[in-house]
PDB file of C-alpha atoms and ligand atoms in Angstrom:
ATOM      1  CA  MET A  16       0.001  -0.001   0.001  1.00 62.00           C
ATOM      2  CA  ASN A  17       1.254   3.409  -1.023  1.00 73.00           C
ATOM      3  CA  HIS A  18       1.972   5.436   2.134  1.00 81.00           C
ATOM      4  CA  ASP A  19       0.760   8.654   0.423  1.00 90.00           C
ATOM      5  CA  ILE A  20      -2.662   7.131  -0.166  1.00 94.00           C
ATOM      6  CA  LEU A  21      -3.141   6.471   3.547  1.00 93.00           C
ATOM      7  CA  GLN A  22      -1.826   9.930   4.477  1.00 94.00           C
ATOM      8  CA  THR A  23      -4.186  11.672   2.017  1.00 96.00           C
ATOM      9  CA  PHE A  24      -7.136   9.717   3.329  1.00 96.00           C
ATOM     10  CA  LEU A  25      -6.204  10.459   6.961  1.00 94.00           C
ATOM     11  CA  ALA A  26      -5.946  14.160   6.136  1.00 95.00           C
ATOM     12  CA  TYR A  27      -9.540  14.172   4.836  1.00 96.00           C
ATOM     13  CA  LEU A  28     -10.687  12.389   7.974  1.00 94.00           C
ATOM     14  CA  LYS A  29      -8.795  14.754  10.219  1.00 91.00           C
ATOM     15  CA  ALA A  30     -10.493  17.675   8.482  1.00 92.00           C
ATOM     16  CA  GLU A  31     -13.842  15.860   8.911  1.00 92.00           C
ATOM     17  CA  ASN A  32     -14.343  16.201   5.166  1.00 96.00           C
ATOM     18  CA  LYS A  33     -16.746  13.353   4.525  1.00 97.00           C
ATOM     19  CA  ALA A  34     -17.364  14.210   0.843  1.00 98.00           C
ATOM     20  CA  GLN A  35     -13.679  14.131  -0.024  1.00 98.00           C
ATOM     21  CA  ALA A  36     -12.896  11.058   2.076  1.00 98.00           C
ATOM     22  CA  VAL A  37     -15.714   9.032   0.494  1.00 98.00           C
ATOM     23  CA  THR A  38     -14.930  10.247  -3.042  1.00 98.00           C
ATOM     24  CA  PHE A  39     -11.220   9.489  -2.597  1.00 98.00           C
ATOM     25  CA  ALA A  40     -11.859   5.964  -1.279  1.00 98.00           C
ATOM     26  CA  MET A  41     -14.372   5.118  -4.004  1.00 98.00           C
ATOM     27  CA  LYS A  42     -12.005   6.394  -6.702  1.00 98.00           C
ATOM     28  CA  LEU A  43      -9.330   3.997  -5.429  1.00 97.00           C
ATOM     29  CA  ILE A  44     -11.733   1.121  -6.074  1.00 98.00           C
ATOM     30  CA  GLU A  45     -13.153   2.460  -9.354  1.00 97.00           C
ATOM     31  CA  GLU A  46      -9.673   3.013 -10.772  1.00 96.00           C
ATOM     32  CA  SER A  47      -8.419  -0.345  -9.412  1.00 95.00           C
ATOM     33  CA  LYS A  48      -5.703   1.352  -7.377  1.00 95.00           C
ATOM     34  CA  THR A  49      -6.534  -0.896  -4.439  1.00 96.00           C
ATOM     35  CA  THR A  50      -8.569  -4.030  -3.928  1.00 97.00           C
ATOM     36  CA  ILE A  51     -11.490  -4.032  -1.519  1.00 98.00           C
ATOM     37  CA  GLU A  52      -9.405  -6.074   0.924  1.00 98.00           C
ATOM     38  CA  GLU A  53      -6.528  -3.551   0.794  1.00 97.00           C
ATOM     39  CA  LEU A  54      -8.892  -0.608   1.184  1.00 98.00           C
ATOM     40  CA  TYR A  55     -10.538  -2.157   4.252  1.00 98.00           C
ATOM     41  CA  LEU A  56      -7.445  -3.572   5.980  1.00 97.00           C
ATOM     42  CA  ASP A  57      -4.722  -1.082   5.044  1.00 96.00           C
ATOM     43  CA  ILE A  58      -6.687   2.171   4.997  1.00 97.00           C
ATOM     44  CA  LEU A  59     -10.082   2.034   6.722  1.00 97.00           C
ATOM     45  CA  ALA A  60      -9.245  -0.238   9.684  1.00 96.00           C
ATOM     46  CA  PRO A  61      -6.057   1.635  10.726  1.00 94.00           C
ATOM     47  CA  SER A  62      -7.848   4.973  10.388  1.00 95.00           C
ATOM     48  CA  LEU A  63     -10.144   3.808  13.213  1.00 94.00           C
ATOM     49  CA  ILE A  64      -7.869   1.589  15.284  1.00 90.00           C
ATOM     50  CA  TYR A  65      -5.120   4.213  15.583  1.00 82.00           C
ATOM     51  CA  PHE A  66      -7.463   7.189  15.924  1.00 80.00           C
ATOM     52  CA  GLN A  67      -6.190   9.465  18.659  1.00 78.00           C
ATOM     53  CA  CYS A  68      -8.019  12.525  19.702  1.00 75.00           C
ATOM     54  CA  GLU A  69      -5.917  15.652  19.944  1.00 71.00           C
ATOM     55  CA  GLU A  70      -8.555  17.491  21.916  1.00 62.00           C
ATOM     56  CA  HIS A  71      -8.501  17.541  25.672  1.00 67.00           C
ATOM     57  CA  ASP A  72     -12.250  17.815  25.888  1.00 68.00           C
ATOM     58  CA  GLU A  73     -13.677  14.272  26.000  1.00 71.00           C
ATOM     59  CA  ASP A  74     -17.044  15.357  24.580  1.00 73.00           C
ATOM     60  CA  ILE A  75     -15.365  16.618  21.416  1.00 72.00           C
ATOM     61  CA  CYS A  76     -13.494  13.318  21.094  1.00 80.00           C
ATOM     62  CA  ILE A  77     -16.682  11.304  21.259  1.00 81.00           C
ATOM     63  CA  TRP A  78     -18.475  13.087  18.416  1.00 86.00           C
ATOM     64  CA  LYS A  79     -15.271  13.042  16.356  1.00 85.00           C
ATOM     65  CA  GLU A  80     -15.040   9.270  16.803  1.00 87.00           C
ATOM     66  CA  HIS A  81     -18.719   8.858  15.906  1.00 89.00           C
ATOM     67  CA  PHE A  82     -18.341  11.042  12.804  1.00 92.00           C
ATOM     68  CA  ARG A  83     -15.231   9.210  11.666  1.00 93.00           C
ATOM     69  CA  THR A  84     -17.009   5.880  12.089  1.00 96.00           C
ATOM     70  CA  SER A  85     -19.967   7.166  10.075  1.00 97.00           C
ATOM     71  CA  ILE A  86     -17.621   8.152   7.221  1.00 98.00           C
ATOM     72  CA  ILE A  87     -16.080   4.676   7.229  1.00 98.00           C
ATOM     73  CA  ARG A  88     -19.534   3.077   7.319  1.00 98.00           C
ATOM     74  CA  THR A  89     -20.642   5.117   4.283  1.00 98.00           C
ATOM     75  CA  ILE A  90     -17.577   3.895   2.382  1.00 98.00           C
ATOM     76  CA  LEU A  91     -18.313   0.284   3.335  1.00 98.00           C
ATOM     77  CA  GLU A  92     -21.940   0.592   2.179  1.00 98.00           C
ATOM     78  CA  SER A  93     -20.769   2.209  -1.074  1.00 98.00           C
ATOM     79  CA  CYS A  94     -18.394  -0.721  -1.635  1.00 98.00           C
ATOM     80  CA  TYR A  95     -21.227  -3.251  -1.380  1.00 98.00           C
ATOM     81  CA  GLN A  96     -22.052  -2.999  -5.094  1.00 98.00           C
ATOM     82  CA  TYR A  97     -18.384  -3.714  -5.956  1.00 98.00           C
ATOM     83  CA  VAL A  98     -18.408  -6.678  -3.581  1.00 98.00           C
ATOM     84  CA  LEU A  99     -21.518  -8.011  -5.358  1.00 98.00           C
ATOM     85  CA  LYS A 100     -19.920  -7.562  -8.781  1.00 97.00           C
ATOM     86  CA  ARG A 101     -16.757  -9.398  -7.785  1.00 97.00           C
ATOM     87  CA  SER A 102     -18.539 -12.163  -5.908  1.00 97.00           C
ATOM     88  CA  ALA A 103     -20.748 -12.828  -8.964  1.00 96.00           C
ATOM     89  CA  GLN A 104     -17.588 -13.856 -10.818  1.00 96.00           C
ATOM     90  CA  ILE A 105     -16.409 -16.465  -8.326  1.00 94.00           C
ATOM     91  CA  LYS A 106     -17.532 -20.001  -7.634  1.00 94.00           C
ATOM     92  CA  PRO A 107     -20.128 -19.947  -4.839  1.00 95.00           C
ATOM     93  CA  ILE A 108     -19.608 -21.955  -1.678  1.00 95.00           C
ATOM     94  CA  ASN A 109     -23.177 -22.972  -0.988  1.00 94.00           C
ATOM     95  CA  LYS A 110     -23.131 -21.971   2.669  1.00 97.00           C
ATOM     96  CA  LYS A 111     -25.109 -19.237   4.383  1.00 98.00           C
ATOM     97  CA  ILE A 112     -23.600 -17.128   7.129  1.00 98.00           C
ATOM     98  CA  VAL A 113     -25.456 -14.642   9.313  1.00 98.00           C
ATOM     99  CA  VAL A 114     -23.086 -12.044  10.769  1.00 98.00           C
ATOM    100  CA  LEU A 115     -23.974  -9.882  13.754  1.00 98.00           C
ATOM    101  CA  THR A 116     -22.773  -8.374  16.966  1.00 98.00           C
ATOM    102  CA  PRO A 117     -24.502  -9.639  20.121  1.00 98.00           C
ATOM    103  CA  ALA A 118     -26.534  -7.577  22.584  1.00 97.00           C
ATOM    104  CA  PHE A 119     -24.615  -4.586  24.054  1.00 97.00           C
ATOM    105  CA  GLU A 120     -21.876  -4.772  21.407  1.00 98.00           C
ATOM    106  CA  TYR A 121     -21.989  -1.595  19.300  1.00 97.00           C
ATOM    107  CA  HIS A 122     -18.685  -2.007  17.457  1.00 97.00           C
ATOM    108  CA  GLU A 123     -19.799  -3.186  14.032  1.00 97.00           C
ATOM    109  CA  ILE A 124     -17.203  -2.086  11.464  1.00 98.00           C
ATOM    110  CA  GLY A 125     -15.216  -5.344  11.718  1.00 98.00           C
ATOM    111  CA  ALA A 126     -18.458  -7.332  11.307  1.00 98.00           C
ATOM    112  CA  ILE A 127     -19.440  -5.424   8.155  1.00 98.00           C
ATOM    113  CA  MET A 128     -15.949  -5.730   6.643  1.00 98.00           C
ATOM    114  CA  ASN A 129     -15.824  -9.451   7.281  1.00 98.00           C
ATOM    115  CA  THR A 130     -19.299  -9.984   5.809  1.00 98.00           C
ATOM    116  CA  HIS A 131     -17.935  -8.483   2.581  1.00 98.00           C
ATOM    117  CA  PHE A 132     -14.809 -10.661   2.805  1.00 98.00           C
ATOM    118  CA  MET A 133     -17.023 -13.736   3.227  1.00 98.00           C
ATOM    119  CA  MET A 134     -18.985 -12.751   0.109  1.00 98.00           C
ATOM    120  CA  LEU A 135     -15.719 -12.323  -1.772  1.00 98.00           C
ATOM    121  CA  GLU A 136     -14.762 -15.874  -0.745  1.00 97.00           C
ATOM    122  CA  GLY A 137     -18.045 -17.181  -2.205  1.00 97.00           C
ATOM    123  CA  PHE A 138     -20.216 -17.434   0.919  1.00 98.00           C
ATOM    124  CA  ASP A 139     -23.829 -16.265   0.987  1.00 97.00           C
ATOM    125  CA  ALA A 140     -23.215 -13.869   3.896  1.00 98.00           C
ATOM    126  CA  ASN A 141     -25.418 -11.176   5.360  1.00 97.00           C
ATOM    127  CA  TYR A 142     -24.769  -8.731   8.165  1.00 98.00           C
ATOM    128  CA  ILE A 143     -27.986  -8.353  10.176  1.00 97.00           C
ATOM    129  CA  GLY A 144     -26.924  -5.701  12.668  1.00 97.00           C
ATOM    130  CA  ALA A 145     -25.221  -4.608  15.870  1.00 98.00           C
ATOM    131  CA  ASN A 146     -26.450  -4.981  19.447  1.00 98.00           C
ATOM    132  CA  THR A 147     -28.691  -7.909  18.434  1.00 97.00           C
ATOM    133  CA  PRO A 148     -30.796  -9.330  21.290  1.00 96.00           C
ATOM    134  CA  ARG A 149     -30.683 -13.100  21.837  1.00 95.00           C
ATOM    135  CA  SER A 150     -34.333 -13.588  20.901  1.00 96.00           C
ATOM    136  CA  GLU A 151     -33.769 -11.794  17.582  1.00 96.00           C
ATOM    137  CA  ILE A 152     -30.759 -13.967  16.808  1.00 97.00           C
ATOM    138  CA  LEU A 153     -32.815 -17.131  17.353  1.00 97.00           C
ATOM    139  CA  SER A 154     -35.609 -15.710  15.224  1.00 97.00           C
ATOM    140  CA  ALA A 155     -33.167 -14.874  12.408  1.00 97.00           C
ATOM    141  CA  ILE A 156     -31.780 -18.423  12.505  1.00 98.00           C
ATOM    142  CA  ARG A 157     -35.305 -19.877  12.349  1.00 97.00           C
ATOM    143  CA  ALA A 158     -36.238 -17.730   9.338  1.00 96.00           C
ATOM    144  CA  TYR A 159     -32.976 -17.628   7.412  1.00 95.00           C
ATOM    145  CA  LYS A 160     -31.659 -21.145   8.200  1.00 97.00           C
ATOM    146  CA  PRO A 161     -27.955 -20.313   8.001  1.00 98.00           C
ATOM    147  CA  ASP A 162     -25.162 -22.881   8.085  1.00 98.00           C
ATOM    148  CA  TYR A 163     -23.168 -20.573  10.385  1.00 98.00           C
ATOM    149  CA  VAL A 164     -23.714 -17.637  12.701  1.00 98.00           C
ATOM    150  CA  ALA A 165     -20.702 -15.323  13.015  1.00 98.00           C
ATOM    151  CA  LEU A 166     -20.477 -13.161  16.126  1.00 98.00           C
ATOM    152  CA  SER A 167     -18.144 -10.189  16.182  1.00 98.00           C
ATOM    153  CA  VAL A 168     -17.189  -9.152  19.715  1.00 98.00           C
ATOM    154  CA  THR A 169     -14.893  -6.238  20.583  1.00 97.00           C
ATOM    155  CA  ASN A 170     -15.467  -5.409  24.193  1.00 97.00           C
ATOM    156  CA  PRO A 171     -14.394  -8.125  26.678  1.00 96.00           C
ATOM    157  CA  TYR A 172     -17.352  -7.106  28.881  1.00 96.00           C
ATOM    158  CA  ASN A 173     -19.546  -8.745  26.256  1.00 97.00           C
ATOM    159  CA  ILE A 174     -18.012 -12.193  26.691  1.00 97.00           C
ATOM    160  CA  VAL A 175     -20.752 -13.116  29.180  1.00 96.00           C
ATOM    161  CA  VAL A 176     -23.554 -12.222  26.783  1.00 97.00           C
ATOM    162  CA  THR A 177     -21.651 -14.049  24.038  1.00 98.00           C
ATOM    163  CA  LYS A 178     -21.577 -17.197  26.172  1.00 97.00           C
ATOM    164  CA  GLN A 179     -25.331 -16.941  26.838  1.00 97.00           C
ATOM    165  CA  THR A 180     -26.006 -16.360  23.137  1.00 98.00           C
ATOM    166  CA  THR A 181     -23.867 -19.248  21.900  1.00 98.00           C
ATOM    167  CA  ASP A 182     -25.352 -21.587  24.551  1.00 98.00           C
ATOM    168  CA  GLU A 183     -28.839 -20.752  23.290  1.00 98.00           C
ATOM    169  CA  ILE A 184     -27.883 -21.174  19.640  1.00 98.00           C
ATOM    170  CA  LYS A 185     -26.396 -24.612  20.336  1.00 98.00           C
ATOM    171  CA  ARG A 186     -29.357 -25.586  22.507  1.00 98.00           C
ATOM    172  CA  TYR A 187     -32.029 -24.786  19.908  1.00 98.00           C
ATOM    173  CA  PHE A 188     -30.000 -25.158  16.687  1.00 98.00           C
ATOM    174  CA  PRO A 189     -27.152 -27.635  17.318  1.00 98.00           C
ATOM    175  CA  GLU A 190     -26.659 -28.050  13.566  1.00 97.00           C
ATOM    176  CA  VAL A 191     -25.690 -24.371  13.126  1.00 98.00           C
ATOM    177  CA  GLY A 192     -21.962 -23.652  13.294  1.00 98.00           C
ATOM    178  CA  ILE A 193     -20.711 -20.765  15.397  1.00 98.00           C
ATOM    179  CA  ILE A 194     -17.897 -18.520  14.194  1.00 98.00           C
ATOM    180  CA  LEU A 195     -16.313 -16.043  16.598  1.00 98.00           C
ATOM    181  CA  GLY A 196     -14.212 -13.031  15.592  1.00 98.00           C
ATOM    182  CA  GLY A 197     -13.138  -9.647  16.870  1.00 97.00           C
ATOM    183  CA  GLN A 198     -10.756  -7.997  19.307  1.00 96.00           C
ATOM    184  CA  ALA A 199     -12.270  -9.681  22.386  1.00 97.00           C
ATOM    185  CA  PHE A 200     -10.905 -13.080  21.283  1.00 96.00           C
ATOM    186  CA  LYS A 201      -7.323 -11.953  20.826  1.00 93.00           C
ATOM    187  CA  ASP A 202      -7.049 -13.136  24.424  1.00 93.00           C
ATOM    188  CA  ARG A 203      -7.650 -16.885  24.035  1.00 92.00           C
ATOM    189  CA  ASN A 204      -8.702 -17.113  27.705  1.00 92.00           C
ATOM    190  CA  HIS A 205     -11.920 -15.387  26.686  1.00 91.00           C
ATOM    191  CA  LEU A 206     -12.869 -18.510  24.754  1.00 93.00           C
ATOM    192  CA  ASP A 207     -13.030 -20.641  27.898  1.00 93.00           C
ATOM    193  CA  ASN A 208     -16.544 -22.059  28.422  1.00 91.00           C
ATOM    194  CA  ILE A 209     -17.885 -20.582  25.167  1.00 97.00           C
ATOM    195  CA  GLN A 210     -19.379 -22.984  22.618  1.00 97.00           C
ATOM    196  CA  PHE A 211     -18.009 -22.309  19.145  1.00 97.00           C
ATOM    197  CA  ASP A 212     -16.825 -24.069  15.993  1.00 98.00           C
ATOM    198  CA  GLU A 213     -14.321 -21.569  14.575  1.00 97.00           C
ATOM    199  CA  VAL A 214     -12.407 -18.528  15.754  1.00 97.00           C
ATOM    200  CA  LEU A 215     -11.330 -16.332  12.848  1.00 97.00           C
ATOM    201  CA  ASN A 216      -9.210 -13.304  13.533  1.00 91.00           C
ATOM    202  CA  SER A 217      -7.844 -12.326  10.165  1.00 95.00           C
ATOM    203  CA  LEU A 218      -8.491 -12.488   6.456  1.00 98.00           C
ATOM    204  CA  SER A 219      -6.029 -15.375   6.155  1.00 98.00           C
ATOM    205  CA  ASP A 220      -8.005 -17.291   8.836  1.00 97.00           C
ATOM    206  CA  LEU A 221     -11.153 -16.662   6.822  1.00 98.00           C
ATOM    207  CA  LYS A 222      -9.519 -17.812   3.576  1.00 98.00           C
ATOM    208  CA  ALA A 223      -8.314 -21.027   5.257  1.00 98.00           C
ATOM    209  CA  PHE A 224     -11.835 -21.603   6.619  1.00 98.00           C
ATOM    210  CA  SER A 225     -13.437 -21.076   3.198  1.00 97.00           C
ATOM    211  CA  LYS A 226     -10.998 -23.556   1.635  1.00 96.00           C
ATOM    212  CA  LYS A 227     -11.853 -26.121   4.311  1.00 96.00           C
ATOM    213  CA  VAL A 228     -15.617 -25.656   3.886  1.00 95.00           C
ATOM    214  CA  ALA A 229     -15.479 -25.677   0.079  1.00 91.00           C
ATOM    215  CA  SER A 230     -13.475 -28.903  -0.168  1.00 77.00           C
TER     216      SER A 230
HETATM  217  C1  B12 B 179     -15.234   3.291  16.503  1.00 64.74           C
HETATM  218  C2  B12 B 179     -15.180   2.865  17.957  1.00 64.74           C
HETATM  219  C3  B12 B 179     -16.353   2.967  18.696  1.00 64.74           C
HETATM  220  C4  B12 B 179     -17.679   3.349  18.084  1.00 64.74           C
HETATM  221  C5  B12 B 179     -18.257   2.123  17.320  1.00 64.74           C
HETATM  222  C6  B12 B 179     -19.252   2.569  16.237  1.00 64.74           C
HETATM  223  C7  B12 B 179     -19.614   1.468  15.297  1.00 64.74           C
HETATM  224  N1  B12 B 179     -20.719   1.735  14.615  1.00 64.74           N
HETATM  225  O1  B12 B 179     -18.976   0.442  15.134  1.00 64.74           O
HETATM  226  C8  B12 B 179     -18.501   3.754  19.349  1.00 64.74           C
HETATM  227  C9  B12 B 179     -18.374   5.267  19.545  1.00 64.74           C
HETATM  228  C10 B12 B 179     -19.972   3.377  19.369  1.00 64.74           C
HETATM  229  C11 B12 B 179     -17.710   3.070  20.467  1.00 64.74           C
HETATM  230  C12 B12 B 179     -18.218   2.864  21.718  1.00 64.74           C
HETATM  231  C13 B12 B 179     -17.507   2.314  22.773  1.00 64.74           C
HETATM  232  N2  B12 B 179     -16.206   1.981  22.758  1.00 64.74           N
HETATM  233 CO1  B12 B 179     -15.145   1.932  21.129  1.00 64.74          CO
HETATM  234  N3  B12 B 179     -13.873   2.072  19.780  1.00 64.74           N
HETATM  235  C14 B12 B 179     -13.972   2.401  18.530  1.00 64.74           C
HETATM  236  C15 B12 B 179     -12.583   2.323  17.844  1.00 64.74           C
HETATM  237  C16 B12 B 179     -12.030   3.739  17.739  1.00 64.74           C
HETATM  238  C17 B12 B 179     -12.544   1.649  16.483  1.00 64.74           C
HETATM  239  C18 B12 B 179     -13.217   0.264  16.408  1.00 64.74           C
HETATM  240  C19 B12 B 179     -13.197  -0.214  14.980  1.00 64.74           C
HETATM  241  O2  B12 B 179     -14.183  -0.081  14.244  1.00 64.74           O
HETATM  242  N4  B12 B 179     -12.045  -0.714  14.523  1.00 64.74           N
HETATM  243  C20 B12 B 179     -11.835  -1.079  13.119  1.00 64.74           C
HETATM  244  C21 B12 B 179     -12.218  -2.547  12.887  1.00 64.74           C
HETATM  245  C22 B12 B 179     -12.037  -2.925  11.420  1.00 64.74           C
HETATM  246  O3  B12 B 179     -11.363  -3.347  13.689  1.00 64.74           O
HETATM  247  P1  B12 B 179     -11.896  -4.602  14.505  1.00 64.74           P
HETATM  248  O4  B12 B 179     -13.256  -4.347  15.040  1.00 64.74           O
HETATM  249  O5  B12 B 179     -10.859  -5.045  15.427  1.00 64.74           O
HETATM  250  O6  B12 B 179     -12.085  -5.727  13.374  1.00 64.74           O
HETATM  251  C23 B12 B 179     -10.962  -6.380  12.803  1.00 64.74           C
HETATM  252  C24 B12 B 179     -10.665  -7.719  13.468  1.00 64.74           C
HETATM  253  O7  B12 B 179     -10.903  -7.697  14.858  1.00 64.74           O
HETATM  254  C25 B12 B 179     -11.502  -8.700  12.714  1.00 64.74           C
HETATM  255  N5  B12 B 179     -12.896  -8.974  13.116  1.00 64.74           N
HETATM  256  C26 B12 B 179     -13.764  -8.234  13.813  1.00 64.74           C
HETATM  257  N6  B12 B 179     -14.951  -8.833  13.880  1.00 64.74           N
HETATM  258  C27 B12 B 179     -14.859  -9.984  13.204  1.00 64.74           C
HETATM  259  C28 B12 B 179     -15.798 -10.975  12.943  1.00 64.74           C
HETATM  260  C29 B12 B 179     -15.448 -12.076  12.181  1.00 64.74           C
HETATM  261  C30 B12 B 179     -16.467 -13.126  11.915  1.00 64.74           C
HETATM  262  C31 B12 B 179     -14.123 -12.177  11.659  1.00 64.74           C
HETATM  263  C32 B12 B 179     -13.760 -13.300  10.765  1.00 64.74           C
HETATM  264  C33 B12 B 179     -13.173 -11.199  11.951  1.00 64.74           C
HETATM  265  C34 B12 B 179     -13.556 -10.110  12.706  1.00 64.74           C
HETATM  266  O8  B12 B 179     -11.563  -8.160  11.400  1.00 64.74           O
HETATM  267  C35 B12 B 179     -11.378  -6.748  11.396  1.00 64.74           C
HETATM  268  C36 B12 B 179     -10.334  -6.422  10.343  1.00 64.74           C
HETATM  269  O9  B12 B 179      -9.098  -6.950  10.670  1.00 64.74           O
HETATM  270  C37 B12 B 179     -11.792   1.447  18.875  1.00 64.74           C
HETATM  271  C38 B12 B 179     -10.274   1.675  18.870  1.00 64.74           C
HETATM  272  C39 B12 B 179      -9.530   0.384  18.532  1.00 64.74           C
HETATM  273  N7  B12 B 179      -8.284   0.366  18.927  1.00 64.74           N
HETATM  274  O10 B12 B 179     -10.062  -0.520  17.962  1.00 64.74           O
HETATM  275  C40 B12 B 179     -12.510   1.762  20.189  1.00 64.74           C
HETATM  276  C41 B12 B 179     -12.549   0.692  21.285  1.00 64.74           C
HETATM  277  C42 B12 B 179     -12.822  -0.668  20.682  1.00 64.74           C
HETATM  278  N8  B12 B 179     -13.699   1.114  22.092  1.00 64.74           N
HETATM  279  C43 B12 B 179     -13.522   0.937  23.355  1.00 64.74           C
HETATM  280  C44 B12 B 179     -14.471   1.290  24.368  1.00 64.74           C
HETATM  281  C45 B12 B 179     -13.988   1.145  25.798  1.00 64.74           C
HETATM  282  C46 B12 B 179     -15.756   1.739  24.039  1.00 64.74           C
HETATM  283  C47 B12 B 179     -16.874   2.134  25.012  1.00 64.74           C
HETATM  284  C48 B12 B 179     -17.021   1.264  26.240  1.00 64.74           C
HETATM  285  C49 B12 B 179     -16.629   3.608  25.365  1.00 64.74           C
HETATM  286  C50 B12 B 179     -17.543   4.192  26.396  1.00 64.74           C
HETATM  287  N9  B12 B 179     -16.973   4.443  27.536  1.00 64.74           N
HETATM  288  O11 B12 B 179     -18.722   4.354  26.123  1.00 64.74           O
HETATM  289  C51 B12 B 179     -18.121   2.075  24.111  1.00 64.74           C
HETATM  290  C52 B12 B 179     -18.770   0.671  24.151  1.00 64.74           C
HETATM  291  C53 B12 B 179     -19.970   0.578  23.257  1.00 64.74           C
HETATM  292  C54 B12 B 179     -20.533  -0.817  23.238  1.00 64.74           C
HETATM  293  N10 B12 B 179     -21.478  -1.084  24.130  1.00 64.74           N
HETATM  294  O12 B12 B 179     -20.133  -1.653  22.446  1.00 64.74           O
HETATM  295  C55 B12 B 179     -12.163   0.328  23.650  1.00 64.74           C
HETATM  296  C56 B12 B 179     -12.264  -1.166  24.009  1.00 64.74           C
HETATM  297  C57 B12 B 179     -11.248  -1.514  25.059  1.00 64.74           C
HETATM  298  C58 B12 B 179     -11.396  -2.922  25.492  1.00 64.74           C
HETATM  299  N11 B12 B 179     -10.677  -3.813  24.837  1.00 64.74           N
HETATM  300  O13 B12 B 179     -12.134  -3.170  26.381  1.00 64.74           O
HETATM  301  C59 B12 B 179     -11.362   0.662  22.345  1.00 64.74           C
HETATM  302  C60 B12 B 179     -10.251  -0.332  21.976  1.00 64.74           C
HETATM  303  C61 B12 B 179     -10.779   2.090  22.537  1.00 64.74           C
HETATM  304  C62 B12 B 179      -9.674   2.105  23.569  1.00 64.74           C
HETATM  305  N12 B12 B 179      -8.433   2.116  23.146  1.00 64.74           N
HETATM  306  O14 B12 B 179      -9.928   2.133  24.726  1.00 64.74           O
HETATM  307  N13 B12 B 179     -16.478   2.739  20.045  1.00 64.74           N
END
């Protein structure tokens, strides 16, 4: 990834210039200067993960973080049509995945990105939302009949609700596989006592999983 590209993008974000940031990112895709994977992992993710507020006033920091996230979300939604186009050209893996974040978990950018990555690997994947109550997850499984449910968890406080959610999924739908991903599982101790089938923490993990499932 060209360092100047990241710096230009960060400058638009720093100036809170949503129009220029979105236009710049979409041009990179339209002109094939980056792939979707590079855009997400080398530009969008670091622009959030390494965001540091220069203000001393915490209130200002919070709206800046919200605004930055909303810019990134707009770019992700704008990329969806390019994800569809590319995924139409690859061999489908006939497996459905429902992606979500469990109740109380508001961090959703990683979940949206990975839904797109799953589509680009050939999965029939859909992101159904953040902060999803347990009853709604069970209802989505009943209606949509996925092969897998993928839960993205960032905040370690949400490990307890993740355990309750995965216990319920396995109790009522033992045939549905559970995929876990997100910052909370970087600490493997957080997996203790949770029922799951796969933990995927990177695009290479996801690629290895798709190979395994497709074969
Ligand atoms: C944006 C943001 C928010 C936004 C989220 C908005 C949104 N719509 O998503 C808002 C403002 C809501 C928010 C709120 C809070 N946040 Co916040 N937030 C962030 C921030 C700046 C970026 C997160 C992000 O989007 N990263 C970019 C994505 C792409 O990275 P990612 O999620 O890790 O995903 C990658 C991988 O983990 C993986 N992955 C993720 N999910 C999945 C799923 C699957 C299936 C797979 C295969 C892979 C995968 O793939 C991605 C690409 O590599 C981080 C800073 C940081 N260092 O991450 C803090 C951070 C996560 N937040 C934090 C905190 C503490 C909070 C609050 C508690 C703050 C508060 N006091 O209110 C609340 C909690 C809200 C809640 N109940 O969930 C802490 C968490 C610390 C911790 N480990 O406990 C962080 C780390 C900030 C910090 N340094 O303290 N936050």
